[in-house]
Coordinates of C-alpha atoms in Angstrom, one line a residue:
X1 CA 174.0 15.3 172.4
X2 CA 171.8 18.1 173.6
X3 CA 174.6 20.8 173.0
X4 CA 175.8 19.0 169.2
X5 CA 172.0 19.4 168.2
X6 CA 171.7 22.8 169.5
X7 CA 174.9 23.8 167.9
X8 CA 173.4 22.5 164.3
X9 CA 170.9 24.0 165.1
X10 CA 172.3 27.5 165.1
X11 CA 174.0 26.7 162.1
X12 CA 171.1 26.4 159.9
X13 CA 169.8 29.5 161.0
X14 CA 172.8 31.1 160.3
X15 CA 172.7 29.7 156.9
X16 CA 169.0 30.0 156.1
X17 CA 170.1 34.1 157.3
X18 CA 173.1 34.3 155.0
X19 CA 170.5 33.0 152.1
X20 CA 168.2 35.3 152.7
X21 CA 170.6 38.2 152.5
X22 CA 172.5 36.9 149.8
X23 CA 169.0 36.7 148.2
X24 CA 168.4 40.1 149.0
X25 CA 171.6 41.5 147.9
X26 CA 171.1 39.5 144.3
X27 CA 167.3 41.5 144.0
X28 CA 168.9 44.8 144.6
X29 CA 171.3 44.2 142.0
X30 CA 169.4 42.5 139.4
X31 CA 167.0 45.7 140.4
X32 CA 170.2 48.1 139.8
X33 CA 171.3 46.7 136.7
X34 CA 167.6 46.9 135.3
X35 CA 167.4 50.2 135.6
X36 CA 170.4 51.0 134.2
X37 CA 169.3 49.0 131.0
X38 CA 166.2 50.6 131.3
X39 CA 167.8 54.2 131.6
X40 CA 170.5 53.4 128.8
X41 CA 167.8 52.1 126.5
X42 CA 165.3 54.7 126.9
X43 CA 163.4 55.9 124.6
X44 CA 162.9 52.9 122.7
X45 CA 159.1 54.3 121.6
X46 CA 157.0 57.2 121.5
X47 CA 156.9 59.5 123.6
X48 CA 154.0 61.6 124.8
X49 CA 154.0 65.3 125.6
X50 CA 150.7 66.2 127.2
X51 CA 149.6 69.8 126.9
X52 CA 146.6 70.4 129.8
X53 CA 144.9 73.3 127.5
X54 CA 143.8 73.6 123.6
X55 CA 145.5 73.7 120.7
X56 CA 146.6 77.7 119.6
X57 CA 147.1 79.1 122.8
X58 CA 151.0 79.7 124.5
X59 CA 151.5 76.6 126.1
X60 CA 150.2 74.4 123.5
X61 CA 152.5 76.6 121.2
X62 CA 155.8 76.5 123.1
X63 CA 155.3 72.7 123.5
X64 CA 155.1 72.0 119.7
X65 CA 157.8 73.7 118.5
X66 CA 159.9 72.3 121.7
X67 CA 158.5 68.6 120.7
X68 CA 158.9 68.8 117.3
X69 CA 163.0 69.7 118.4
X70 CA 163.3 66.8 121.3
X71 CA 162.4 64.4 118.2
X72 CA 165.8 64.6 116.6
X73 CA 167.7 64.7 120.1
X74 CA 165.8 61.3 121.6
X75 CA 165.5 59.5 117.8
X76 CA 162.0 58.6 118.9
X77 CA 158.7 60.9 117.7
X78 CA 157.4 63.0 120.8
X79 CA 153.8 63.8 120.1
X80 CA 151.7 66.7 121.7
X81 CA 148.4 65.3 122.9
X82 CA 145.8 68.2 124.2
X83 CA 143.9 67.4 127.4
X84 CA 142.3 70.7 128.4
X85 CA 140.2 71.3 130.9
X86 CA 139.9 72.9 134.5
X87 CA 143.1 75.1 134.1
X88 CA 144.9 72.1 132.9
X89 CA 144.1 69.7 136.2
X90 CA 142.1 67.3 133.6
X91 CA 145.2 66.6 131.8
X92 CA 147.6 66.8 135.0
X93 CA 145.0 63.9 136.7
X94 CA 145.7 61.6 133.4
X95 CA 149.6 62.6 133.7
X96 CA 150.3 62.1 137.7
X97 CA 148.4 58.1 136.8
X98 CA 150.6 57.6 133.9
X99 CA 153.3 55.0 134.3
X100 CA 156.3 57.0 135.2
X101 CA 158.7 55.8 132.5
X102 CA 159.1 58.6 130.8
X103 CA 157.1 58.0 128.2
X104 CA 154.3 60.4 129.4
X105 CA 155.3 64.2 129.5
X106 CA 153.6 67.1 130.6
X107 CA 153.9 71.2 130.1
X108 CA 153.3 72.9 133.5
X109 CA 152.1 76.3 133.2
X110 CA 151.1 78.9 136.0
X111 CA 147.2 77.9 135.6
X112 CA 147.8 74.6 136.7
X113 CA 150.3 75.3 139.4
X114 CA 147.9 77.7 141.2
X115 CA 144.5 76.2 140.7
X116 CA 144.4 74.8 144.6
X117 CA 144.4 78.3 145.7
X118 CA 141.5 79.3 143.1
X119 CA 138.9 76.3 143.8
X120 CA 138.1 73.8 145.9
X121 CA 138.0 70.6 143.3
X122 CA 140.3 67.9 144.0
X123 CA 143.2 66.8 141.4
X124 CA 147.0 66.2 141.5
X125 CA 149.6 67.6 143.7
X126 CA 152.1 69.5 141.6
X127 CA 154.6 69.0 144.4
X128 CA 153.8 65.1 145.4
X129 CA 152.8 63.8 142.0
X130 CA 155.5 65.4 139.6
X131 CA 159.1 65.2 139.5
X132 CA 160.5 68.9 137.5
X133 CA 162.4 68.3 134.3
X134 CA 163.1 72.0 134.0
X135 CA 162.0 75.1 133.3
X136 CA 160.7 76.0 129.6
X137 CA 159.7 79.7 128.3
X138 CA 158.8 82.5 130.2
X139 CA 155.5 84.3 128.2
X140 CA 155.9 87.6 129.1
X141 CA 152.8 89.6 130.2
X142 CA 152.2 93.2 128.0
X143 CA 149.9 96.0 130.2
X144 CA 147.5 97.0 127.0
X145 CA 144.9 99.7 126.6
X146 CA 142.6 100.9 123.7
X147 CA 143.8 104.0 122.0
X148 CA 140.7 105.4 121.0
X149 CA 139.7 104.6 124.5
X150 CA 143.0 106.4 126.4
X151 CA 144.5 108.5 123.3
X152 CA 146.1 110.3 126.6
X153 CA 147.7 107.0 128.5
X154 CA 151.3 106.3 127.4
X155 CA 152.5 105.1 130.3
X156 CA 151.4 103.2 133.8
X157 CA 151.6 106.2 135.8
X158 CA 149.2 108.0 133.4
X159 CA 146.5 105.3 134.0
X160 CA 147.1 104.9 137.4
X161 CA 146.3 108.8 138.0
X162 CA 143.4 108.3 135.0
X163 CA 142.3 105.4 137.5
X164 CA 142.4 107.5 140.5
X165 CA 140.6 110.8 139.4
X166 CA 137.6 108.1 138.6
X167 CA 137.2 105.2 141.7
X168 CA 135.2 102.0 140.1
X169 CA 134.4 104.3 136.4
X170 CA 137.4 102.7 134.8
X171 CA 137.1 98.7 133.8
X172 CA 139.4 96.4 132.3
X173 CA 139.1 92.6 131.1
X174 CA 141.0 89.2 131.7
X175 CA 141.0 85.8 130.2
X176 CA 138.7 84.7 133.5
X177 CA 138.7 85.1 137.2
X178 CA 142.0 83.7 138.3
X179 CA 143.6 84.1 134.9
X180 CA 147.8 85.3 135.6
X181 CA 146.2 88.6 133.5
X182 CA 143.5 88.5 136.4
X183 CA 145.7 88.4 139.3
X184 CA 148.4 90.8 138.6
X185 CA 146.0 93.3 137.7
X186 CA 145.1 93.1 141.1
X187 CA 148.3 92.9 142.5
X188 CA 149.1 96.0 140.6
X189 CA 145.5 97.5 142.4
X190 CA 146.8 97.2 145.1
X191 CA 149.9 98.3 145.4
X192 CA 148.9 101.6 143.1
X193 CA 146.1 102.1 145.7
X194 CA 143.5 102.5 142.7
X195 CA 140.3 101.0 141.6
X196 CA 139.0 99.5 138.3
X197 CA 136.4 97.0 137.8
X198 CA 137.4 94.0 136.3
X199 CA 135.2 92.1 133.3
X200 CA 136.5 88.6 132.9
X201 CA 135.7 86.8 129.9
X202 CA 136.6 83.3 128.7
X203 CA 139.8 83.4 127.1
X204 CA 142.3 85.6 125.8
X205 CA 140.5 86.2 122.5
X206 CA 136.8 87.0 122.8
X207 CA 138.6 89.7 125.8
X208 CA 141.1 91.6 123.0
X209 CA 138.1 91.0 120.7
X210 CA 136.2 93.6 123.2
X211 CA 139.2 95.6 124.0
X212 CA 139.5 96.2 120.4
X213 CA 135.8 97.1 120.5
X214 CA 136.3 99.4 122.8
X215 CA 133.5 98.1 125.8
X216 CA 136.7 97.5 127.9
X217 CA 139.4 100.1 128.0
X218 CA 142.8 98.1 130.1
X219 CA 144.2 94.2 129.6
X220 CA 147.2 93.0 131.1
X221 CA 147.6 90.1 128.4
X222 CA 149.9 87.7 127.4
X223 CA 152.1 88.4 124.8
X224 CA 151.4 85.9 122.3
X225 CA 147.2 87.4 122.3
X226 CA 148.3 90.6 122.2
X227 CA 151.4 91.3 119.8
X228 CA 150.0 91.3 116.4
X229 CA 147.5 93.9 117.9
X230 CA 150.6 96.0 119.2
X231 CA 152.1 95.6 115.5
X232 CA 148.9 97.1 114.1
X233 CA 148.6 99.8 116.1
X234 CA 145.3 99.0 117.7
X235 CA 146.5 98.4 121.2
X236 CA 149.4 100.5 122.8
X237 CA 151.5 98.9 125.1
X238 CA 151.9 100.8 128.7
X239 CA 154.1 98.5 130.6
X240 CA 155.3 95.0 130.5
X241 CA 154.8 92.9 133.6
X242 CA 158.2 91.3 133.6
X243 CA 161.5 91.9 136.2
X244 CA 163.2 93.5 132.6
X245 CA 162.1 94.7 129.5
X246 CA 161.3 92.2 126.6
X247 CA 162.7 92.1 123.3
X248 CA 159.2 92.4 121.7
X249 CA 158.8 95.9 122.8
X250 CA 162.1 97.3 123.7
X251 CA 161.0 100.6 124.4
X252 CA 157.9 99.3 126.6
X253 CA 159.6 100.2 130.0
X254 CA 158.6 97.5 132.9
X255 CA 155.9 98.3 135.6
X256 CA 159.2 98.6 137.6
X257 CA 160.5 101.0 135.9
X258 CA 157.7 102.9 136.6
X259 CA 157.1 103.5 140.0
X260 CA 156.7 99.5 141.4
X261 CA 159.9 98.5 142.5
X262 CA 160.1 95.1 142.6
X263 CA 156.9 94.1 140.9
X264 CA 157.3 90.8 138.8
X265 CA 154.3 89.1 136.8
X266 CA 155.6 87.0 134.4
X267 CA 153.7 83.2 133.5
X268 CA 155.7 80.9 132.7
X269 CA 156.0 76.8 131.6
X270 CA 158.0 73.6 132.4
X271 CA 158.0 70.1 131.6
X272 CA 157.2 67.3 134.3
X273 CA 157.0 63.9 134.5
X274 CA 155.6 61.2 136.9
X275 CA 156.9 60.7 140.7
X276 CA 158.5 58.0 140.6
X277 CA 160.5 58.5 136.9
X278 CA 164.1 57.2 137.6
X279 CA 166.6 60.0 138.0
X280 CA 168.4 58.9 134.8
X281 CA 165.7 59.6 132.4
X282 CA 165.0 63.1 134.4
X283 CA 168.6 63.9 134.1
X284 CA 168.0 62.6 130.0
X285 CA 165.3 64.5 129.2
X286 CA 166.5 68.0 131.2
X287 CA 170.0 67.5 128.5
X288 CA 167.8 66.9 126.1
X289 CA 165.4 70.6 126.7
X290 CA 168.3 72.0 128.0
X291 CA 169.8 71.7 124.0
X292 CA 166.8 72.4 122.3
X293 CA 166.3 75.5 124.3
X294 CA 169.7 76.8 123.3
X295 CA 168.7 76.0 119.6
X296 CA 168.7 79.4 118.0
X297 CA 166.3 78.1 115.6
X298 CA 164.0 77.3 118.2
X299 CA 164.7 80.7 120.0
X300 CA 163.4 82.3 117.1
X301 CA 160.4 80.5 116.4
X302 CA 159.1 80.7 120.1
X303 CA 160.2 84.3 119.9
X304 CA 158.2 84.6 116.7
X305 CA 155.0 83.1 118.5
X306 CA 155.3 85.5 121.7
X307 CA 157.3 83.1 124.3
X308 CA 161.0 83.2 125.2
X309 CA 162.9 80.2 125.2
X310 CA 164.3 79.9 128.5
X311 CA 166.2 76.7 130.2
X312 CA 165.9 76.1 134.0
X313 CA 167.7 73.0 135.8
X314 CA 164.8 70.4 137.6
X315 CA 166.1 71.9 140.9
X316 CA 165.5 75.5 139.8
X317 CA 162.1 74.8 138.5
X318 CA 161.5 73.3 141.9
X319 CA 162.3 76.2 143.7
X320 CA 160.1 78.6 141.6
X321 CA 157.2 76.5 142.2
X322 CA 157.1 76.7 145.0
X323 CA 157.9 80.4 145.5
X324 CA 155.7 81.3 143.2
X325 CA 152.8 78.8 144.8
X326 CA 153.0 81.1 147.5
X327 CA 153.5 84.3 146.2
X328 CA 150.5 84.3 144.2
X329 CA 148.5 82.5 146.5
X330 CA 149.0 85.0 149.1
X331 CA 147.4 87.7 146.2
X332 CA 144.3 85.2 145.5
X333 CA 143.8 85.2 149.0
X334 CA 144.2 88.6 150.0
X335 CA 141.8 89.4 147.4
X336 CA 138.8 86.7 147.5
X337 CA 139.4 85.5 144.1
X338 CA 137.8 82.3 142.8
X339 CA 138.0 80.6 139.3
X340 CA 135.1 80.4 137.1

């Protein structure tokens, strides 16, 4: 009797342990195939493309004409919603709590990505609270000076020895202390071995309203800020900050070309999404940027505006955050900078 009760014994616990995984198995596929609905179904409603700066400037710029473009691939309405503030962390904090569905986008630039190095506030992890789509527009950064100011300096080696023959005389300006006009200036200091004294101001426009004026005589700007002046004749263009030459000004040789081997300065923006978004919709929405950005249409409007359309994959947009996390961290560090 004793060994017939034991014996049924261990057959109900096999059987309460074959319903449990049988139970378990059932969850992860019910969980599987929900997904897959999910993925296959999505977008089924607006979608949100959060922009963590104001409306006008490059990112906010790139963004709309890339939204405006997604609409027609998804068949759903992506909207641009501005959320500036604190290089663009105020908007990143609402985007890394937003369910990640999908439905909440958000337009990385190079502000956002290397505020931890510039200040000590807390606010989301680019590299824990984000998952890459891919890699949007490059804005090209143009090394601008005052004619009137330098009628003499038409190149970067020019200024440099202008620079040198006067320690700490010379100034230029930036869009604010830890601006990407900021720190390659600085980068650029110190390579060059010279000294000017830097004048941030609070954006791009009051700082080319003063360059113009001629209290500051040097920018390194970004493009869009800075073109129609170039057009007009009221700022010359000395060097661009970019690996290669831009198709804005062709003849603008790079600060490469000119004695920096190797110097690189270029800002750029991608789109990222929540975490824990499911691969599918990552994958969806990378094909679906990855089309628009080939749009020649859209080329020519971002090229139009000062950007340059430019597609990289999730995992390539990875990579360059993290390189560039470093890279320019290393140059805030090395010289003390803090945002305003």
């Amino acid at each position: 009797m004793l060994l017939s009760s034991k014996k049924h014994e261990a057959s109900r616990n096999v059987s309460a342990v074959s319903r449990k995984l049988r139970s378990i198995a059932s969850g992860v596929i019910l969980a599987t195939f929900a997904a897959g609905a999910f993925a296959q179904s999505y977008p089924d409603k607006l979608v949100r493309l959060v922009v963590p700066f104001p409306p006008g400037g490059p990112t906010d710029t790139a963004a709309r004409i890339i939204a405006q473009k997604m609409t027609d691939g998804l068949k759903q309405q992506v909207i641009v919603e501005n959320r500036p503030g604190a290089s663009g962390t105020i908007g990143a904090d609402v985007v890394a709590k937003s369910a990640p569905d999908g439905y909440t986008l958000m337009m990385l630039a190079t502000p956002t990505l290397l505020f931890p190095h510039l200040s000590g506030r807390k606010s989301a992890d680019v590299f824990k609270d984000f998952t890459p789509v891919g890699v949007a527009y490059e804005l090209p950064l143009v090394m601008v000076v005052n004619p009137q100011k330098m009628p003499d300096v038409t190149g970067l080696q020019q200024y440099v020895a202008k620079a040198k023959s006067q320690p700490g005389v010379l100034n230029y300006t930036s869009a604010g202390n830890g601006s990407f006009g900021h720190l390659s200036t600085e980068l650029l200091k110190n390579l060059g071995k010279f000294d000017v004294q830097h004048i941030p101001y609070k954006g791009s426009a009051p700082a080319i309203q003063d360059l113009l004026g001629g209290q500051v005589s040097m920018m390194f700007s970004d493009m869009i800020a800075a073109l129609p002046h170039i057009k007009a004749g009221t700022l010359r263009p000395i060097a661009v900050g970019s690996a290669s030459r831009v198709s804005f000004t062709p003849d603008v040789k790079t600060v490469a070309e000119q004695g920096f081997p190797g110097f690189d300065a270029s800002s750029w923006g991608g789109l990222v999404v929540p975490a824990a978004t499911p691969k599918d919709i990552v994958a969806r929405l990378s094909k679906e940027m990855q089309a628009v950005l080939s749009d020649k249409e859209v080329q020519a409007k971002m090229l139009a505006a000062g950007t340059i359309a430019s597609y990289q994959t999730p995992e390539q947009m990875s990579t360059r955050m993290r390189g560039d996390f470093d890279r320019w961290g290393k140059v805030i560090r090395d010289n003390g900078i803090k945002a305003d």
